[in-house]
């Protein structure tokens, strides 16, 4: 296993936070003896890349275990290049804080060793949530969290053994695996208990863009659908869904989310939080000052609410590792709260979020305001300009920025990252106005989408009324009928004829191109309540301004126009 | 021209800042009478798109004058949609601040009108610098600032009348037109007086990436080359270049930069700055409280140095317009200093910068430090990962961030925008560590390049020595020879054989793969001074750490490795 029976630093867990801690620490203080125990065979693999190996887009598994210069990350690699010891197939089965030792079991020969430490680092990650329904033992009903899961899926896919697939859980992994299924061309059903996919980081009307994209790619998406049980019939999985009856498939992926793998910590008496994550201070230190923890096994402070939360994200794990190493090396690094910046590719749609959703902000009792906008990611005249829809959540009283959600084929990445940087500094709406973004026609418009969102938020202060995008999930048709509102579509005539809006339903629709609106105000009934619709939301905003100045009182803009409707 | 002889607000200039001011103002205060005079026929066109119309990538010119929904931006459009009056072909020939009028000449019938104002907005833009050498009057020796220039270039290109082209001036427009020339396949020479292209926003070793990209695409780039004169021989332009003799071509583009078009302002007594730009306060008000100015005709405060500067960028002009409108409408908007965020596409290379270059920071007397790194824009295992080289400039004493430069095929946009947001808040190196970027394998690595740059800057505090990339322009070969340094190449054997480094020249080179370095330290001479080289810089940093811990004293990392060398 390893010659010595004591190390200055013992690290438990070898995927992200663990190896990062070891590597930074060995560089910062090469005189320390460091050993990392990893219970699995694989170590420091790109776990976020598993769906792309499953889909075949990453052709060989070893790509995930190699450095960018093609060297395999083996225990020898860590010894020679990174300067610390790694023992794989070695499970830490107990932590003994009183005498500062860990008990390690070899997964090969079952032998037991005791290893001493001065500092211990727990980086045990997360494990799949136990489903709230019966699940049979079967090689074709699997979680998707380990390399073996991806390898098995890929092997069966290549052999043509999967014709039909069910994915239970429409979070990040569920959506990524649904995309993988479209690459293989499987007959796929995605089942999500919540009324929307991606419920963690997105509000319903934004998540709808991902759902529609999956549907466009042939996936059957069942939202608001609870699995009652999974059984086997002639070894084939059969899923009972409350809203859809029985579904028989060749393979089932369970992606219901994860919980912190904190059992070792709990057993040795470390303080855990409500979500079973290990509690750490801003130095990533647990309730035992000699023990640090990082990665998906800890609870973190939400940088916006100040409350504890559980956000298993690979980028955070790596940053935790750095902070832990720095502190053990004698520095004074702190990990500031998490903001929840996350991206997920769903076929051709880029989905991104950071901060609080509207839903989450309302739950915090904040006086939430939202604006939505549809944008091109570069000038319309430049070839291959792509669209996106953004939703900004902010505090209507203080103007404090709370969150941004993005969906579309366009470049959402810049906006998520910039918004994240602003959230970190407790930015307000007006700060967005001061953003100096990089501009050139191949990359962007002269005004950034974030500038426009800020202008809309300012306009709301002056009376602009914006309604959520008229997506199926925003409950519009009912609203329209109930309130007797009238749609005012200000697109050009040819656009109006070409793109029909199913959400209009049987409601009254008046179409006047924006350019003619001033001259045709007489056609509108001042007692009516109007919802103004256009392509991206910009013309509707302009029309609102014209109507408002003409004395109309009950007028609303449909946020993000048709782009927001996720047709 | 226009019926009334007085407006609440008169705007002079109709490209970017002017129309933006009018549109926002009419929305903010619809009771104001507003008129905009534009001396040219074209109005509110995407002037930054002219190079892409010239290249044919934007197929029809009218794309640049239309809204994203396909409506032409005519005076009628501004009247009907935006709510203010626009008069084209109308040149304001004098401003009379004493009686608050402007004198307007119709370019059609030469008639003269006087028009009164309460507030005046000057948005006259910039005009080409007068070359410091003789230039003949000829339709094929042209500046490239007006729609007519692009239209003429495109027309002659399509007719096959341009076989050879010279571009004088290698700034943004010069490089964009060089790219346009590669689309047409012209025999093209780019002549730049400075020793590098893109001298405004980039240091030499970073600009070299753009130069090499142009050369790879067949452009002959002459840097440090002064044009002595341009003459005509049988109506064909002949350029005398001090370092290259005579160059005869079919067409010459003069892109030597621009100066503020401030003549009207000067004549009416408004205060101008050293660069002839109109002086404005943070509300964009000139020395006459009734007169505002914005866009390329003003000098702006540099947000980092606090000094006046001239930065003609389309994104700034639009933001100026907003601030002016807000203030005239009775609000209190301010324009905070400029950071100089700029992007330019040079064939397949994305070039971006924000803040101060190393050169500019040194000129300010700041104790400058720099770090360089080469990065993939997503994990190496993910298909189509692309590379980039970043250079970060910061204050070595306070850690204050000063500037970022980026070059490469990868996604530099996020990094420029995030860095800009951090500069705006006077961010320091440690703030970068706290960045929570959006991460998923199709978009990014778990650690952002900005995290790595910050780590390197922190390591420099602890003794890391990093030398500039070993580009031709960094003067390396001389340095090596003089100091007797030895190259230590820590790449894998096959990489070492496959990619030769011309910069190694005849210097001594030792090659030991990083993974073997700890075991082969005996092969190195502890009295020697080593420069460590690898692919992107990360392995060299690791090797530095190993050597440093082994007691080696004179060791340096070659910043950004081979990626930085712009081979």
mmCIF file of C-alpha atoms in Angstrom, chain A residues 171-465:
data_model
loop_
_atom_site.group_PDB
_atom_site.id
_atom_site.type_symbol
_atom_site.label_atom_id
_atom_site.label_comp_id
_atom_site.label_asym_id
_atom_site.label_seq_id
_atom_site.Cartn_x
_atom_site.Cartn_y
_atom_site.Cartn_z
ATOM 1 C CA UNK A 171 -31.417 17.925 -13.936
ATOM 2 C CA UNK A 172 -28.011 18.640 -15.453
ATOM 3 C CA UNK A 173 -26.933 15.005 -15.837
ATOM 4 C CA UNK A 174 -30.372 13.944 -17.010
ATOM 5 C CA UNK A 175 -30.387 16.575 -19.753
ATOM 6 C CA UNK A 176 -26.797 15.807 -20.763
ATOM 7 C CA UNK A 177 -27.610 12.113 -21.026
ATOM 8 C CA UNK A 178 -30.744 12.933 -23.004
ATOM 9 C CA UNK A 179 -28.491 14.753 -25.450
ATOM 10 C CA UNK A 180 -26.179 11.720 -25.495
ATOM 11 C CA UNK A 181 -29.211 9.576 -26.334
ATOM 12 C CA UNK A 182 -29.998 11.800 -29.330
ATOM 13 C CA UNK A 183 -26.456 11.149 -30.614
ATOM 14 C CA UNK A 184 -27.178 7.402 -30.518
ATOM 15 C CA UNK A 185 -30.678 7.881 -31.852
ATOM 16 C CA UNK A 186 -32.400 6.000 -29.021
ATOM 17 C CA UNK A 187 -36.124 6.124 -28.424
ATOM 18 C CA UNK A 188 -35.841 8.142 -25.238
ATOM 19 C CA UNK A 189 -38.170 9.272 -22.477
ATOM 20 C CA UNK A 190 -37.070 11.798 -19.878
ATOM 21 C CA UNK A 191 -39.154 11.729 -16.708
ATOM 22 C CA UNK A 192 -39.019 14.630 -14.270
ATOM 23 C CA UNK A 193 -41.124 14.908 -11.147
ATOM 24 C CA UNK A 194 -41.078 18.715 -11.090
ATOM 25 C CA UNK A 195 -43.232 20.597 -13.612
ATOM 26 C CA UNK A 196 -40.059 21.613 -15.483
ATOM 27 C CA UNK A 197 -36.636 20.276 -16.389
ATOM 28 C CA UNK A 198 -33.508 21.790 -14.778
ATOM 29 C CA UNK A 199 -35.429 22.814 -11.658
ATOM 30 C CA UNK A 200 -32.283 23.681 -9.724
ATOM 31 C CA UNK A 201 -31.022 26.729 -11.553
ATOM 32 C CA UNK A 202 -33.831 27.808 -13.849
ATOM 33 C CA UNK A 203 -37.323 29.184 -13.578
ATOM 34 C CA UNK A 204 -40.004 27.303 -15.548
ATOM 35 C CA UNK A 205 -40.227 29.648 -18.545
ATOM 36 C CA UNK A 206 -36.451 29.544 -19.037
ATOM 37 C CA UNK A 207 -36.150 25.771 -18.525
ATOM 38 C CA UNK A 208 -38.794 25.377 -21.211
ATOM 39 C CA UNK A 209 -36.169 26.292 -23.816
ATOM 40 C CA UNK A 210 -34.194 23.196 -22.852
ATOM 41 C CA UNK A 211 -37.286 21.014 -22.822
ATOM 42 C CA UNK A 212 -38.392 22.174 -26.271
ATOM 43 C CA UNK A 213 -34.893 21.590 -27.608
ATOM 44 C CA UNK A 214 -34.958 18.007 -26.304
ATOM 45 C CA UNK A 215 -38.384 17.508 -27.847
ATOM 46 C CA UNK A 216 -37.201 18.936 -31.166
ATOM 47 C CA UNK A 217 -34.481 16.307 -31.049
ATOM 48 C CA UNK A 218 -36.984 13.518 -30.599
ATOM 49 C CA UNK A 219 -36.902 13.076 -26.820
ATOM 50 C CA UNK A 220 -40.224 12.486 -25.124
ATOM 51 C CA UNK A 221 -40.166 14.719 -22.049
ATOM 52 C CA UNK A 222 -42.600 14.024 -19.223
ATOM 53 C CA UNK A 223 -42.598 16.770 -16.611
ATOM 54 C CA UNK A 224 -44.686 16.742 -13.470
ATOM 55 C CA UNK A 225 -44.497 12.980 -13.766
ATOM 56 C CA UNK A 226 -43.726 10.811 -10.754
ATOM 57 C CA UNK A 227 -42.264 7.344 -11.106
ATOM 58 C CA UNK A 228 -44.198 4.954 -8.875
ATOM 59 C CA UNK A 229 -41.921 1.949 -9.304
ATOM 60 C CA UNK A 230 -39.489 0.274 -11.620
ATOM 61 C CA UNK A 231 -39.771 -3.473 -12.062
ATOM 62 C CA UNK A 232 -38.264 -6.046 -14.396
ATOM 63 C CA UNK A 233 -40.241 -8.031 -16.957
ATOM 64 C CA UNK A 234 -38.122 -10.657 -18.680
ATOM 65 C CA UNK A 235 -35.130 -8.678 -17.423
ATOM 66 C CA UNK A 236 -36.352 -5.539 -19.178
ATOM 67 C CA UNK A 237 -37.089 -2.508 -17.005
ATOM 68 C CA UNK A 238 -40.692 -1.417 -16.761
ATOM 69 C CA UNK A 239 -41.427 2.011 -15.302
ATOM 70 C CA UNK A 240 -44.771 2.963 -13.827
ATOM 71 C CA UNK A 241 -45.337 6.681 -14.256
ATOM 72 C CA UNK A 242 -48.329 8.265 -12.559
ATOM 73 C CA UNK A 243 -49.232 10.441 -15.521
ATOM 74 C CA UNK A 244 -48.148 8.167 -18.351
ATOM 75 C CA UNK A 245 -48.761 4.599 -17.293
ATOM 76 C CA UNK A 246 -46.271 1.876 -18.088
ATOM 77 C CA UNK A 247 -43.071 2.447 -20.033
ATOM 78 C CA UNK A 248 -40.926 -0.537 -21.029
ATOM 79 C CA UNK A 249 -37.365 0.225 -22.092
ATOM 80 C CA UNK A 250 -33.997 -1.442 -22.611
ATOM 81 C CA UNK A 251 -32.115 0.755 -20.188
ATOM 82 C CA UNK A 252 -32.845 3.132 -17.324
ATOM 83 C CA UNK A 253 -30.607 5.931 -16.106
ATOM 84 C CA UNK A 254 -31.380 7.234 -12.636
ATOM 85 C CA UNK A 255 -30.261 10.839 -12.399
ATOM 86 C CA UNK A 256 -32.242 12.137 -9.454
ATOM 87 C CA UNK A 257 -29.447 14.239 -8.095
ATOM 88 C CA UNK A 258 -26.860 13.569 -5.430
ATOM 89 C CA UNK A 259 -26.401 13.999 -1.692
ATOM 90 C CA UNK A 260 -23.128 14.646 0.135
ATOM 91 C CA UNK A 261 -21.079 11.514 0.808
ATOM 92 C CA UNK A 262 -20.588 12.430 4.457
ATOM 93 C CA UNK A 263 -20.954 9.085 6.189
ATOM 94 C CA UNK A 264 -17.293 8.868 7.280
ATOM 95 C CA UNK A 265 -17.485 12.402 8.656
ATOM 96 C CA UNK A 266 -20.733 11.726 10.472
ATOM 97 C CA UNK A 267 -19.396 8.575 12.057
ATOM 98 C CA UNK A 268 -16.368 10.347 13.475
ATOM 99 C CA UNK A 269 -18.497 13.093 14.943
ATOM 100 C CA UNK A 270 -17.917 16.006 12.560
ATOM 101 C CA UNK A 271 -20.736 18.522 12.387
ATOM 102 C CA UNK A 272 -23.072 18.100 9.425
ATOM 103 C CA UNK A 273 -25.661 20.492 8.050
ATOM 104 C CA UNK A 274 -29.342 20.041 7.273
ATOM 105 C CA UNK A 275 -28.549 18.617 3.875
ATOM 106 C CA UNK A 276 -26.099 16.109 5.391
ATOM 107 C CA UNK A 277 -23.151 18.047 3.996
ATOM 108 C CA UNK A 278 -20.057 18.492 6.155
ATOM 109 C CA UNK A 279 -20.057 21.919 7.774
ATOM 110 C CA UNK A 280 -16.932 23.970 7.065
ATOM 111 C CA UNK A 281 -15.888 27.512 7.847
ATOM 112 C CA UNK A 282 -14.640 29.939 5.216
ATOM 113 C CA UNK A 283 -11.198 28.313 5.446
ATOM 114 C CA UNK A 284 -12.853 24.982 4.556
ATOM 115 C CA UNK A 285 -12.140 23.656 8.049
ATOM 116 C CA UNK A 286 -14.596 21.256 9.678
ATOM 117 C CA UNK A 287 -15.689 21.239 13.313
ATOM 118 C CA UNK A 288 -12.364 19.462 14.015
ATOM 119 C CA UNK A 289 -9.587 22.035 13.456
ATOM 120 C CA UNK A 290 -7.220 19.362 12.111
ATOM 121 C CA UNK A 291 -9.695 18.252 9.465
ATOM 122 C CA UNK A 292 -10.603 20.110 6.287
ATOM 123 C CA UNK A 293 -13.258 19.158 3.762
ATOM 124 C CA UNK A 294 -14.044 20.254 0.237
ATOM 125 C CA UNK A 295 -15.884 19.345 -2.926
ATOM 126 C CA UNK A 296 -19.331 17.809 -3.183
ATOM 127 C CA UNK A 297 -19.317 16.466 0.394
ATOM 128 C CA UNK A 298 -19.636 19.901 2.036
ATOM 129 C CA UNK A 299 -22.360 22.469 2.485
ATOM 130 C CA UNK A 300 -21.432 25.949 1.394
ATOM 131 C CA UNK A 301 -22.613 29.431 2.152
ATOM 132 C CA UNK A 302 -24.722 30.916 -0.599
ATOM 133 C CA UNK A 303 -22.993 34.161 -1.543
ATOM 134 C CA UNK A 304 -26.291 35.964 -2.019
ATOM 135 C CA UNK A 305 -28.527 34.744 0.798
ATOM 136 C CA UNK A 306 -25.755 34.014 3.283
ATOM 137 C CA UNK A 307 -27.471 30.706 4.041
ATOM 138 C CA UNK A 308 -26.068 27.208 3.843
ATOM 139 C CA UNK A 309 -26.667 25.366 0.615
ATOM 140 C CA UNK A 310 -25.530 22.277 -1.250
ATOM 141 C CA UNK A 311 -24.213 22.883 -4.749
ATOM 142 C CA UNK A 312 -22.220 19.994 -6.214
ATOM 143 C CA UNK A 313 -20.237 21.667 -9.020
ATOM 144 C CA UNK A 314 -16.838 20.583 -10.322
ATOM 145 C CA UNK A 315 -15.466 24.091 -10.586
ATOM 146 C CA UNK A 316 -16.150 24.740 -6.899
ATOM 147 C CA UNK A 317 -14.424 21.500 -5.874
ATOM 148 C CA UNK A 318 -11.232 22.579 -7.594
ATOM 149 C CA UNK A 319 -11.311 25.969 -5.937
ATOM 150 C CA UNK A 320 -11.961 24.339 -2.560
ATOM 151 C CA UNK A 321 -8.818 22.261 -3.054
ATOM 152 C CA UNK A 322 -6.756 25.384 -3.588
ATOM 153 C CA UNK A 323 -8.101 27.049 -0.457
ATOM 154 C CA UNK A 324 -7.519 23.960 1.690
ATOM 155 C CA UNK A 325 -3.950 23.577 0.432
ATOM 156 C CA UNK A 326 -3.190 27.219 1.010
ATOM 157 C CA UNK A 327 -4.432 27.055 4.584
ATOM 158 C CA UNK A 328 -2.601 23.838 5.464
ATOM 159 C CA UNK A 329 0.543 25.385 3.973
ATOM 160 C CA UNK A 330 0.205 28.192 6.483
ATOM 161 C CA UNK A 331 -1.506 30.766 4.309
ATOM 162 C CA UNK A 332 -4.853 32.356 4.991
ATOM 163 C CA UNK A 333 -7.094 31.645 2.025
ATOM 164 C CA UNK A 334 -10.835 31.879 2.293
ATOM 165 C CA UNK A 335 -13.557 30.493 0.115
ATOM 166 C CA UNK A 336 -16.190 33.118 -0.398
ATOM 167 C CA UNK A 337 -19.782 32.007 -0.812
ATOM 168 C CA UNK A 338 -21.044 30.154 -3.834
ATOM 169 C CA UNK A 339 -23.055 31.903 -6.489
ATOM 170 C CA UNK A 340 -24.210 28.828 -8.365
ATOM 171 C CA UNK A 341 -22.789 29.645 -11.779
ATOM 172 C CA UNK A 342 -23.636 26.668 -13.960
ATOM 173 C CA UNK A 343 -23.763 25.827 -17.633
ATOM 174 C CA UNK A 344 -25.334 22.927 -19.433
ATOM 175 C CA UNK A 345 -25.437 22.166 -23.124
ATOM 176 C CA UNK A 346 -28.756 20.735 -24.300
ATOM 177 C CA UNK A 347 -28.273 19.782 -27.949
ATOM 178 C CA UNK A 348 -27.921 23.136 -29.736
ATOM 179 C CA UNK A 349 -29.080 25.236 -26.810
ATOM 180 C CA UNK A 350 -26.665 26.728 -24.343
ATOM 181 C CA UNK A 351 -28.228 27.008 -20.916
ATOM 182 C CA UNK A 352 -26.607 29.027 -18.157
ATOM 183 C CA UNK A 353 -27.484 30.438 -14.774
ATOM 184 C CA UNK A 354 -25.912 32.191 -11.831
ATOM 185 C CA UNK A 355 -27.337 33.479 -8.562
ATOM 186 C CA UNK A 356 -30.918 33.042 -7.453
ATOM 187 C CA UNK A 357 -33.882 32.075 -9.587
ATOM 188 C CA UNK A 358 -37.012 34.179 -9.251
ATOM 189 C CA UNK A 359 -38.543 31.298 -7.346
ATOM 190 C CA UNK A 360 -35.628 31.054 -4.921
ATOM 191 C CA UNK A 361 -35.502 34.811 -4.421
ATOM 192 C CA UNK A 362 -39.228 34.929 -3.626
ATOM 193 C CA UNK A 363 -38.734 32.144 -1.109
ATOM 194 C CA UNK A 364 -36.188 34.388 0.572
ATOM 195 C CA UNK A 365 -38.827 37.071 0.942
ATOM 196 C CA UNK A 366 -36.991 39.484 -1.328
ATOM 197 C CA UNK A 367 -39.101 42.019 -3.252
ATOM 198 C CA UNK A 368 -38.152 40.431 -6.538
ATOM 199 C CA UNK A 369 -38.325 42.076 -9.939
ATOM 200 C CA UNK A 370 -37.482 40.416 -13.255
ATOM 201 C CA UNK A 371 -36.784 41.531 -16.793
ATOM 202 C CA UNK A 372 -36.483 39.353 -19.868
ATOM 203 C CA UNK A 373 -34.963 40.093 -23.234
ATOM 204 C CA UNK A 374 -34.212 38.358 -26.503
ATOM 205 C CA UNK A 375 -30.926 39.300 -28.164
ATOM 206 C CA UNK A 376 -28.619 38.451 -31.002
ATOM 207 C CA UNK A 377 -25.097 37.633 -29.893
ATOM 208 C CA UNK A 378 -23.661 39.834 -32.663
ATOM 209 C CA UNK A 379 -25.088 42.302 -35.153
ATOM 210 C CA UNK A 380 -27.805 40.849 -37.304
ATOM 211 C CA UNK A 381 -25.861 41.751 -40.444
ATOM 212 C CA UNK A 382 -22.900 39.601 -39.423
ATOM 213 C CA UNK A 383 -23.091 36.001 -40.650
ATOM 214 C CA UNK A 384 -24.136 33.356 -38.132
ATOM 215 C CA UNK A 385 -25.477 35.715 -35.507
ATOM 216 C CA UNK A 386 -27.294 33.570 -32.977
ATOM 217 C CA UNK A 387 -30.029 34.356 -30.532
ATOM 218 C CA UNK A 388 -30.451 34.067 -26.804
ATOM 219 C CA UNK A 389 -32.999 34.858 -24.151
ATOM 220 C CA UNK A 390 -31.902 36.314 -20.834
ATOM 221 C CA UNK A 391 -33.788 36.716 -17.596
ATOM 222 C CA UNK A 392 -32.444 38.988 -14.910
ATOM 223 C CA UNK A 393 -33.638 38.738 -11.333
ATOM 224 C CA UNK A 394 -32.996 41.683 -9.028
ATOM 225 C CA UNK A 395 -34.215 43.349 -5.887
ATOM 226 C CA UNK A 396 -36.828 45.898 -6.946
ATOM 227 C CA UNK A 397 -36.207 48.009 -3.875
ATOM 228 C CA UNK A 398 -32.430 48.224 -3.653
ATOM 229 C CA UNK A 399 -31.591 47.375 -7.267
ATOM 230 C CA UNK A 400 -29.263 44.634 -6.039
ATOM 231 C CA UNK A 401 -28.541 42.013 -8.679
ATOM 232 C CA UNK A 402 -29.735 38.546 -7.695
ATOM 233 C CA UNK A 403 -29.484 36.235 -10.665
ATOM 234 C CA UNK A 404 -29.240 35.731 -14.403
ATOM 235 C CA UNK A 405 -30.568 32.886 -16.521
ATOM 236 C CA UNK A 406 -29.756 32.396 -20.177
ATOM 237 C CA UNK A 407 -30.963 30.097 -22.932
ATOM 238 C CA UNK A 408 -30.168 29.993 -26.605
ATOM 239 C CA UNK A 409 -27.780 29.131 -29.375
ATOM 240 C CA UNK A 410 -25.867 32.365 -28.901
ATOM 241 C CA UNK A 411 -22.906 33.212 -26.704
ATOM 242 C CA UNK A 412 -24.385 33.227 -23.225
ATOM 243 C CA UNK A 413 -21.044 32.456 -21.572
ATOM 244 C CA UNK A 414 -19.739 36.019 -21.362
ATOM 245 C CA UNK A 415 -22.939 37.217 -19.784
ATOM 246 C CA UNK A 416 -23.045 34.503 -17.118
ATOM 247 C CA UNK A 417 -19.412 35.108 -16.182
ATOM 248 C CA UNK A 418 -19.714 38.896 -16.085
ATOM 249 C CA UNK A 419 -22.904 38.714 -14.053
ATOM 250 C CA UNK A 420 -21.181 36.321 -11.662
ATOM 251 C CA UNK A 421 -18.315 38.787 -11.216
ATOM 252 C CA UNK A 422 -20.866 41.514 -10.471
ATOM 253 C CA UNK A 423 -22.792 39.339 -8.007
ATOM 254 C CA UNK A 424 -19.546 38.671 -6.174
ATOM 255 C CA UNK A 425 -19.227 42.383 -5.510
ATOM 256 C CA UNK A 426 -22.896 42.845 -4.557
ATOM 257 C CA UNK A 427 -23.468 44.758 -7.780
ATOM 258 C CA UNK A 428 -26.639 46.726 -8.490
ATOM 259 C CA UNK A 429 -28.562 47.279 -11.717
ATOM 260 C CA UNK A 430 -26.766 50.551 -12.440
ATOM 261 C CA UNK A 431 -23.393 48.776 -12.371
ATOM 262 C CA UNK A 432 -24.420 46.878 -15.502
ATOM 263 C CA UNK A 433 -24.777 50.173 -17.340
ATOM 264 C CA UNK A 434 -21.093 50.847 -16.659
ATOM 265 C CA UNK A 435 -19.963 47.527 -18.106
ATOM 266 C CA UNK A 436 -17.426 48.065 -20.871
ATOM 267 C CA UNK A 437 -17.712 44.889 -22.900
ATOM 268 C CA UNK A 438 -15.465 43.925 -25.777
ATOM 269 C CA UNK A 439 -17.103 44.877 -29.053
ATOM 270 C CA UNK A 440 -16.466 44.025 -32.686
ATOM 271 C CA UNK A 441 -19.078 42.799 -35.189
ATOM 272 C CA UNK A 442 -17.806 39.188 -35.318
ATOM 273 C CA UNK A 443 -18.342 38.902 -31.566
ATOM 274 C CA UNK A 444 -20.948 41.276 -30.212
ATOM 275 C CA UNK A 445 -23.280 44.197 -30.622
ATOM 276 C CA UNK A 446 -22.235 47.732 -29.722
ATOM 277 C CA UNK A 447 -24.545 47.508 -26.709
ATOM 278 C CA UNK A 448 -24.313 44.348 -24.657
ATOM 279 C CA UNK A 449 -27.471 42.431 -23.713
ATOM 280 C CA UNK A 450 -26.632 43.227 -20.086
ATOM 281 C CA UNK A 451 -26.853 46.954 -20.896
ATOM 282 C CA UNK A 452 -30.322 46.414 -22.304
ATOM 283 C CA UNK A 453 -31.459 44.394 -19.300
ATOM 284 C CA UNK A 454 -30.274 47.202 -17.041
ATOM 285 C CA UNK A 455 -32.141 49.790 -19.148
ATOM 286 C CA UNK A 456 -35.312 47.731 -18.892
ATOM 287 C CA UNK A 457 -34.921 47.475 -15.136
ATOM 288 C CA UNK A 458 -34.533 51.250 -14.991
ATOM 289 C CA UNK A 459 -37.585 51.675 -17.216
ATOM 290 C CA UNK A 460 -39.594 49.462 -14.855
ATOM 291 C CA UNK A 461 -38.848 51.987 -12.135
ATOM 292 C CA UNK A 462 -40.469 54.559 -14.407
ATOM 293 C CA UNK A 463 -43.553 52.462 -14.989
ATOM 294 C CA UNK A 464 -42.732 49.881 -17.659
ATOM 295 C CA UNK A 465 -44.860 46.813 -17.113
#
